[in-house]
mmCIF file of C-alpha atoms in Angstrom:
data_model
loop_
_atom_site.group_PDB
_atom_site.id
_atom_site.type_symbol
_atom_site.label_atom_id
_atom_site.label_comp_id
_atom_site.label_asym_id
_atom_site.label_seq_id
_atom_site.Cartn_x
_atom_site.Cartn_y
_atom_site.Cartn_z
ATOM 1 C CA UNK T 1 -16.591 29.016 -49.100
ATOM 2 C CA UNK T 2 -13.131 28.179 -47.349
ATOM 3 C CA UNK T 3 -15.031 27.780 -43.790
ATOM 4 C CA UNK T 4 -17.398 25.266 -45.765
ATOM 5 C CA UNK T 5 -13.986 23.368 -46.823
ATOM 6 C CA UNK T 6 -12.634 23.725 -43.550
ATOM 7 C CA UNK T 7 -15.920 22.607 -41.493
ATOM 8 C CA UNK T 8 -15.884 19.974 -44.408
ATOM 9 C CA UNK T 9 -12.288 18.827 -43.553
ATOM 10 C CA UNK T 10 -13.313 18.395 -39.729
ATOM 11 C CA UNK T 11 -16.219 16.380 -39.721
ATOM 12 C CA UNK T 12 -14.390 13.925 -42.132
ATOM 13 C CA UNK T 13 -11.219 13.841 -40.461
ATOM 14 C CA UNK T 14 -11.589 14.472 -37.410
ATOM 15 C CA UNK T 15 -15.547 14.029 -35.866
ATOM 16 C CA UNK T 16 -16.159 11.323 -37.885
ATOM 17 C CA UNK T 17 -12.609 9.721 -38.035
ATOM 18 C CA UNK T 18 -12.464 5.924 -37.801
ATOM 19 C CA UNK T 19 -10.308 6.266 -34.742
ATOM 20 C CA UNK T 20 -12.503 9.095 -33.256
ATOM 21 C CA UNK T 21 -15.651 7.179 -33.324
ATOM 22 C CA UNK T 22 -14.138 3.839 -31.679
ATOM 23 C CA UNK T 23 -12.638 6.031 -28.816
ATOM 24 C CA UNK T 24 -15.871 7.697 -28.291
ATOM 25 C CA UNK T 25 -17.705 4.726 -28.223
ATOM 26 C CA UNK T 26 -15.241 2.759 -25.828
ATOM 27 C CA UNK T 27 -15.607 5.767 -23.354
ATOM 28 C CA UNK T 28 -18.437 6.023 -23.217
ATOM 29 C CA UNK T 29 -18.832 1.997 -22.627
ATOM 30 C CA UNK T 30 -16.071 3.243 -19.756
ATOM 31 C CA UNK T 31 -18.623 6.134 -18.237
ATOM 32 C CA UNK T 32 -21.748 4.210 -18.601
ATOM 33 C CA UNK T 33 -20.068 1.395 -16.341
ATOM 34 C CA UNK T 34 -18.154 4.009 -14.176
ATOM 35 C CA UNK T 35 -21.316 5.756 -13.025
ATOM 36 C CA UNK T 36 -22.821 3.200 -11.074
ATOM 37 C CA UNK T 37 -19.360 1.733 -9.884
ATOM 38 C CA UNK T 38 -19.169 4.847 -8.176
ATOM 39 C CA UNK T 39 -22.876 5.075 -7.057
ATOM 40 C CA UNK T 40 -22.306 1.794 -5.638
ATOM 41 C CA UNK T 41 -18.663 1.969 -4.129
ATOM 42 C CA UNK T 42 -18.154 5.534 -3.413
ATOM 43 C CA UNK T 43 -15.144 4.576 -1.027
ATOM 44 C CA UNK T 44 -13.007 3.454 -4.210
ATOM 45 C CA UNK T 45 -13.254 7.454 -5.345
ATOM 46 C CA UNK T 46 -10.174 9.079 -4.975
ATOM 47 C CA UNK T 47 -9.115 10.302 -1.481
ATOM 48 C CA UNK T 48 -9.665 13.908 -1.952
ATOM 49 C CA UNK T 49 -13.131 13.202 -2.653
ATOM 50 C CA UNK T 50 -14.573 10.867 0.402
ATOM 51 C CA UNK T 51 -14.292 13.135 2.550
ATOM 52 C CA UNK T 52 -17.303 14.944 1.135
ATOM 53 C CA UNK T 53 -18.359 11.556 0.031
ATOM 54 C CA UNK T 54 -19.020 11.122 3.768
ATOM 55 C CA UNK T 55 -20.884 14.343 3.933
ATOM 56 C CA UNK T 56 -23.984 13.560 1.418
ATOM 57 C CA UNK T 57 -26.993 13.640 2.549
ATOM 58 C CA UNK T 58 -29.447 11.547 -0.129
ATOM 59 C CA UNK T 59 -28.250 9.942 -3.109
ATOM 60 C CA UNK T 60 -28.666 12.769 -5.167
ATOM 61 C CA UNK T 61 -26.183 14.511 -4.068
ATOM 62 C CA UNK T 62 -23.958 11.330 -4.108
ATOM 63 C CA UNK T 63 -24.735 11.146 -7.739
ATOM 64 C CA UNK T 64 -23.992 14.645 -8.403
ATOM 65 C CA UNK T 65 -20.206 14.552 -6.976
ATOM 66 C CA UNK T 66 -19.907 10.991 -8.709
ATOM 67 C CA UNK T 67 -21.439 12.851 -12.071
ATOM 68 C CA UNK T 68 -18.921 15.784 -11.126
ATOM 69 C CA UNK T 69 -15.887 13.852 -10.416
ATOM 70 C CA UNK T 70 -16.549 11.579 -13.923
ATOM 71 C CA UNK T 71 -17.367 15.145 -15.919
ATOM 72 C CA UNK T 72 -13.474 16.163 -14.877
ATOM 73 C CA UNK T 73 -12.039 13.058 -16.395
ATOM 74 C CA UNK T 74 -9.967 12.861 -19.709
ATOM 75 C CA UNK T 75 -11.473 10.192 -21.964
ATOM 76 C CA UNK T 76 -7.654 8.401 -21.663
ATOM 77 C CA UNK T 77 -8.239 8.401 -17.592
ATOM 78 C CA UNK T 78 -11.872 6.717 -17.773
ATOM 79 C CA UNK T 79 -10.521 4.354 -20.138
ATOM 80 C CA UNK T 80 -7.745 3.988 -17.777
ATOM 81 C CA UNK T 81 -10.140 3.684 -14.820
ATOM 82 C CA UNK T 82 -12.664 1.351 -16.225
ATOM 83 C CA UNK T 83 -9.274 -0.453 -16.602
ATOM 84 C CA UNK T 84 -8.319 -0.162 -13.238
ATOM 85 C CA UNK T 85 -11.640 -0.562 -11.856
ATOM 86 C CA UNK T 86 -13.423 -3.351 -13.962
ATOM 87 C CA UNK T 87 -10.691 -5.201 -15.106
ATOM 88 C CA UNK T 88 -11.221 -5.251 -18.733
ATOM 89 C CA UNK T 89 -9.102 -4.180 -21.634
ATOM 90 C CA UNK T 90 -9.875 -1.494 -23.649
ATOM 91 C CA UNK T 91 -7.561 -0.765 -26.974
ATOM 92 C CA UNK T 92 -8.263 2.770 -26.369
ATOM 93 C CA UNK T 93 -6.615 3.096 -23.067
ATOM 94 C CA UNK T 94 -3.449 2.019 -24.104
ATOM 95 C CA UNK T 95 -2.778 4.053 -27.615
#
């Protein structure tokens, strides 16, 4: 009975949180524009990364380290990087 309360007491306040839903939404705005930024510029990845960038052999395996290096990012960062990248505001990024 107390885990029902508790699982109860996440899903209100936390999963399903006003704030919580925005921020997931506005990331993943962010990573559905990010992917094919990437796919498309691979030279604006981060230094550490074009050097392997440079080593791909098919687009697969360009979309793999672009899926990798997205995968690694905090939802702040690719709010912060859609930012960066596309130019547009997100109220996310900067709470």
């Amino acid at each position: 009975n107390d885990l029902k309360v508790i699982r109860q007491f996440l899903f209100d306040r936390m999963y399903r949180a006003p704030s919580v839903v925005r921020m997931r939404a506005e990331v993943t705005q962010a990573i559905e524009a990010l992917f094919p930024h990437f796919m498309a510029h691979p030279e604006q990845l981060p230094k550490q990364w074009r050097k392997e960038v440079e080593e791909v052999q098919s687009e697969t395996e360009l979309a793999r380290m672009v899926l990798d290096y997205i995968a690694g990012m905090t939802d702040r960062f690719a709010l912060q990087e859609y930012e960066r990248l596309m130019g547009v505001k997100v109220a996310a990024a900067n709470q």
